[in-house]
Coordinates of C-alpha atoms in Angstrom, one line a residue:
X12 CA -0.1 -9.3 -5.6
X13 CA 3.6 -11.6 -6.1
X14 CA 7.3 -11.0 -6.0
X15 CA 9.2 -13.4 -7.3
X16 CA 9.8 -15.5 -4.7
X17 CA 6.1 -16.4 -4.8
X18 CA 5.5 -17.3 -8.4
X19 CA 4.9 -20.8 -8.0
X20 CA 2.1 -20.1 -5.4
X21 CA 0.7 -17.4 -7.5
X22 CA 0.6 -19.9 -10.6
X23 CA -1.5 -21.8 -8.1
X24 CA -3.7 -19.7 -7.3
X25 CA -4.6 -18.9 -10.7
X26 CA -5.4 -22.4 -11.6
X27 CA -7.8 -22.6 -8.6
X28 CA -9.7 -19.2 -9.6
X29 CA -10.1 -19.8 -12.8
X30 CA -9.7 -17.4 -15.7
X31 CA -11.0 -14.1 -13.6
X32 CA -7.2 -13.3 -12.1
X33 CA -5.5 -9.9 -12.7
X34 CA -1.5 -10.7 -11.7
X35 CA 0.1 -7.6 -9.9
X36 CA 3.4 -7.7 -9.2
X37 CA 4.6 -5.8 -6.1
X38 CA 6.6 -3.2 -8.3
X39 CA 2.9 -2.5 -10.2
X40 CA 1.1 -1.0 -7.5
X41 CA -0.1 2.2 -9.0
X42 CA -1.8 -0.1 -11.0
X43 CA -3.6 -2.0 -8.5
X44 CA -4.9 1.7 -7.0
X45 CA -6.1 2.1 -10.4
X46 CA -8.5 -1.0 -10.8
X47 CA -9.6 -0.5 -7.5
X48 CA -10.8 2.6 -8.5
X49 CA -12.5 2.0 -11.4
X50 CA -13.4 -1.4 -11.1
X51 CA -15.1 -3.6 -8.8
X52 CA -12.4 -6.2 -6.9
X53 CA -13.6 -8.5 -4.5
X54 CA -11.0 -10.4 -3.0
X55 CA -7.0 -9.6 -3.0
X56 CA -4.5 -12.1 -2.4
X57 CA -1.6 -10.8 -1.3
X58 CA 1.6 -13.2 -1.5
X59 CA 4.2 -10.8 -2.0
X60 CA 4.8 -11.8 1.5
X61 CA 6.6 -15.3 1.1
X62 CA 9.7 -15.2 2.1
X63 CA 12.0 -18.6 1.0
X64 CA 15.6 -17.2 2.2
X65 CA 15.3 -18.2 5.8
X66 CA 18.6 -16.3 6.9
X67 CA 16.8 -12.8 6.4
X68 CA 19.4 -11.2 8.7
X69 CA 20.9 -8.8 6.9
X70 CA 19.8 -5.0 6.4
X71 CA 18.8 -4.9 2.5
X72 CA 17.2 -8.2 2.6
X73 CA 15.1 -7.4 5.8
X74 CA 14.1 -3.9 4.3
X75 CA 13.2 -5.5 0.9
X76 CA 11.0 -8.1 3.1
X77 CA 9.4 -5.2 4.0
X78 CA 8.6 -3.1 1.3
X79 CA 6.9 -6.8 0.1
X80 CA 4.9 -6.7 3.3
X81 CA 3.9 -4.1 5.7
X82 CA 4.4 -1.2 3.2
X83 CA 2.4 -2.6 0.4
X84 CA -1.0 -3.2 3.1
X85 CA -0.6 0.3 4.0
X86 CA -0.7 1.8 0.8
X87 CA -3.0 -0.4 -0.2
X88 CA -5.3 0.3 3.2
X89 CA -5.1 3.8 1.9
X90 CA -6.6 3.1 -1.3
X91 CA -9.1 1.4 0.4
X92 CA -10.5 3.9 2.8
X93 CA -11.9 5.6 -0.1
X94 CA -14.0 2.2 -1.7
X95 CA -17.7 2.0 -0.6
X96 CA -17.9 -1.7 -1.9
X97 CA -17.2 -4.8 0.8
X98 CA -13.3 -6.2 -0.9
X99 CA -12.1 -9.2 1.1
X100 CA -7.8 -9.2 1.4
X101 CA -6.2 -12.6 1.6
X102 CA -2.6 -11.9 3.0
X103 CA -0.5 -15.6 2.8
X104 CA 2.9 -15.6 4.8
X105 CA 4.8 -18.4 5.7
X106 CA 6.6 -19.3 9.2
X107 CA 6.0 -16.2 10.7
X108 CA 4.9 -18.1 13.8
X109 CA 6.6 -20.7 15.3
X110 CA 4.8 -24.2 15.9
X111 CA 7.3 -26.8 17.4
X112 CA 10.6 -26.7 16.4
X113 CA 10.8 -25.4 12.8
X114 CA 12.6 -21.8 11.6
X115 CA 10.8 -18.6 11.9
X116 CA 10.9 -15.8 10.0
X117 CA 8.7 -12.6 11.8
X118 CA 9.8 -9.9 9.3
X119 CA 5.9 -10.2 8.5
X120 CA 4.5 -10.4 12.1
X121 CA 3.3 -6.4 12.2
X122 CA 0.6 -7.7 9.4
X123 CA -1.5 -8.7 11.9
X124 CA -2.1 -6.3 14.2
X125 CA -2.3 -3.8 11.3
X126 CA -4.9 -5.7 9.4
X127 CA -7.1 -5.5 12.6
X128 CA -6.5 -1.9 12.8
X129 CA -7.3 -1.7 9.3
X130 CA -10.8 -3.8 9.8
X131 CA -12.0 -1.3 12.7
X132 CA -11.2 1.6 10.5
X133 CA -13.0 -0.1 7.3
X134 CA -16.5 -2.2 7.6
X135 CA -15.7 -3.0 3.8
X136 CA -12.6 -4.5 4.4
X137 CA -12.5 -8.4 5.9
X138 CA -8.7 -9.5 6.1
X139 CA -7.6 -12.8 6.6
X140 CA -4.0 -14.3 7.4
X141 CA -2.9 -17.9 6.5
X142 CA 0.6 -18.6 8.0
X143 CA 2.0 -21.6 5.9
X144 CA 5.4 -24.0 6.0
X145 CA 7.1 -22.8 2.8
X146 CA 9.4 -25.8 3.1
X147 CA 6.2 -28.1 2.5
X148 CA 5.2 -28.0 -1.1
X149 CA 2.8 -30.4 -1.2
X150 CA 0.6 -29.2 2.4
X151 CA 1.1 -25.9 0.5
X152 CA -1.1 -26.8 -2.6
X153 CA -3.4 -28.7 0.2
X154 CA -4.1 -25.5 1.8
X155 CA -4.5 -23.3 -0.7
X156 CA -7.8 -25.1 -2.2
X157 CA -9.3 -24.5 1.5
X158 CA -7.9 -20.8 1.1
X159 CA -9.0 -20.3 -2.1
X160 CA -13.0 -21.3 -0.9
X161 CA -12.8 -19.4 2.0
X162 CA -13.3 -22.2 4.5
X163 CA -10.5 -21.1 6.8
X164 CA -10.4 -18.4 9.6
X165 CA -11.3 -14.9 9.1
X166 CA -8.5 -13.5 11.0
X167 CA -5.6 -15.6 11.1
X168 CA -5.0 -18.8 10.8
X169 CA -1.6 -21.2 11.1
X170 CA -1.4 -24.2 9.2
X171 CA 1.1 -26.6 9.7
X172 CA 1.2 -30.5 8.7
X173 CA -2.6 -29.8 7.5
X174 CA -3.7 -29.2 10.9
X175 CA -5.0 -25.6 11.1
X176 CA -4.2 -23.7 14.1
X177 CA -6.5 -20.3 15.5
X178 CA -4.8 -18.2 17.9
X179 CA -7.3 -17.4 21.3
X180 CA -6.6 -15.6 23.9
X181 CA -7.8 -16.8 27.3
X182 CA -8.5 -14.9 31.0
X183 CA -5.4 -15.6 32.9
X184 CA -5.1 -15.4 36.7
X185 CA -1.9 -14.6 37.7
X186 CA -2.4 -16.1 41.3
X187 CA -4.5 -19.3 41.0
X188 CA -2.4 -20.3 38.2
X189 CA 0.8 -20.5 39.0
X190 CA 0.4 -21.6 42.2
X191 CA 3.0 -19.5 43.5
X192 CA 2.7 -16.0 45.4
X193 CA 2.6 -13.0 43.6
X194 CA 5.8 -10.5 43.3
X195 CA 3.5 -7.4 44.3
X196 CA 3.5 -6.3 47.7
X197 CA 0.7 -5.7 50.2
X198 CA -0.2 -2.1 51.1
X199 CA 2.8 -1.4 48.5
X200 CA 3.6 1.8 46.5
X201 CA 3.5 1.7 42.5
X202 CA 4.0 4.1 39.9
X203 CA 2.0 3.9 37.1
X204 CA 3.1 5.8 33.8
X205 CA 0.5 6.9 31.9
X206 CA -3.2 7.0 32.7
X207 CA -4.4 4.9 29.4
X208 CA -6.6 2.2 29.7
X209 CA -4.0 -0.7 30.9
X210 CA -2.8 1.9 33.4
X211 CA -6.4 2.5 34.5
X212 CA -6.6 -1.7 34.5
X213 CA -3.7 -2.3 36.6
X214 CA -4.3 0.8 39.3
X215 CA -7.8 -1.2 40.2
X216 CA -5.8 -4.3 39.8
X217 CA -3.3 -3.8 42.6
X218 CA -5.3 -1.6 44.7
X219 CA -8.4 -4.5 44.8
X220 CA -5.7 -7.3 45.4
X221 CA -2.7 -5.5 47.4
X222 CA -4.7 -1.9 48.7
X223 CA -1.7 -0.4 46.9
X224 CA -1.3 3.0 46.5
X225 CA -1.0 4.0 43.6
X226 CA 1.1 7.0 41.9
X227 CA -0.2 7.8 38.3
X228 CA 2.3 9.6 36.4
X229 CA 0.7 11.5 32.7
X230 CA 1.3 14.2 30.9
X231 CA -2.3 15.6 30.7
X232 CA -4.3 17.4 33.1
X233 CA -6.3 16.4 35.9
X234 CA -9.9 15.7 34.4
X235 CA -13.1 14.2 35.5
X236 CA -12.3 11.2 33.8
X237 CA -9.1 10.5 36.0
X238 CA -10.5 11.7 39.3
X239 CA -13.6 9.0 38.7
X240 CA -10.7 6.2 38.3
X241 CA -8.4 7.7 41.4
X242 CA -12.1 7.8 43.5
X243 CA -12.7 4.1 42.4
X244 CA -9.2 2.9 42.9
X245 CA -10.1 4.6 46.8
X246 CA -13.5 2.7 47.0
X247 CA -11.5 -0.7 46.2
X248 CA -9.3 -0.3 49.3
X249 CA -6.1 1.4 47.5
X250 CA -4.9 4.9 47.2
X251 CA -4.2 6.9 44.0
X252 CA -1.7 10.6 43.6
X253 CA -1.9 12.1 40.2
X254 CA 1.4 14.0 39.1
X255 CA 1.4 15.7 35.5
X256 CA 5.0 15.3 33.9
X257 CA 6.5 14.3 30.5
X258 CA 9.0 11.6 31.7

């Protein structure tokens, strides 16, 4: 799927496939729903989602951006809840993350949590993300033959002066690495909004590392569930209240 902004790209892609390429256009989506239907796809790339104006400030640009972008993977999500066969979905942005210095445009940064969403929901569906430099033509046509054979990440993946960059998280310990002391008092009192599963995280948190005590404010009632986390936030030297409200 293309706009117009991403016709050269889409040209490119083309030549790389070969001769087996239906071109959508953004504005033909019905159509897309339809081949998906009735016919077997097996990989999508989605480059409706270049962006060359770099001042994408204004209101009917930024909505535009969107309908190219987040709107068109939901509806097309949609269509694909109901196909039993595995379809892999390329999405191709460009500076959506910043590396160094360079302009950023993160009208497209939602597409990624959403495509894991969509993954979890699907065990058809395999979504990848390549985040290029649109302002590199030639690194562009580099990356695309690696794209194109499926020898980059499976989840996201920034590529910048042809290095390839994969986003990782890592444990971080608030304490040991900074060096400095933490802002949480000992033996202090906290109130906790919410009794999801950060809420839980932080309650053990501060009562194993400050014996806080701890005030857990939610909007349900009082179930097993809760009390277990309130008895083990006890066991690890804090306190815990429960209060039902909608604040």
């Amino acid at each position: 799927m293309y706009q117009d902004d991403a016709m050269n790209v889409m040209r490119q892609i083309s030549t790389r496939l070969g001769t087996e390429v239906i071109k959508i256009h953004v504005s033909q989506q019905e159509y897309l729903r339809k081949l998906l239907i009735e016919d077997r796809i097996g990989t999508i790339y989605i480059i409706s989602t270049l962006i060359q104006n770099f001042d994408i400030l204004s209101e009917i640009d930024f909505d535009q951006a969107e309908e190219n972008g987040i709107y068109v993977m939901f509806q097309l999500v949609k269509v694909l809840m109901g196909v039993s066969y595995p379809v892999d979905v390329c999405i191709i942005t460009n500076n959506v993350h910043k590396v160094n210095n360079e302009n950023q445009i993160p009208v497209h940064a939602s597409l990624d949590s959403f495509s894991k969403s969509a993954m979890l929901e699907n065990s058809n569906l395999t979504i990848r993300i390549y985040d290029l430099d649109f302002d590199r033509p030639v690194q562009i046509e580099r990356a695309l033959k690696k794209i194109v054979e499926h020898s980059g990440a499976k989840e996201i993946c920034i590529i910048r002066n042809n290095l390839w960059y994969e986003r990782k998280l890592y444990r971080y310990q608030i304490d040991q690495k900074t060096g400095t002391a933490a802002h949480f008092k000992n033996k202090g009192i906290y109130i906790i909004v919410g009794m999801g599963g950060i809420g839980k995280e932080i309650g053990k948190y501060l009562a194993a590392q400050y014996s806080a005590t701890i005030l857990f404010i939610s909007r349900g009632q009082l179930n097993i569930e809760k009390i277990s986390v309130m008895e083990r936030i006890e066991n690890l030297g804090g306190a815990a209240y429960y209060y039902q409200a909608d604040i």
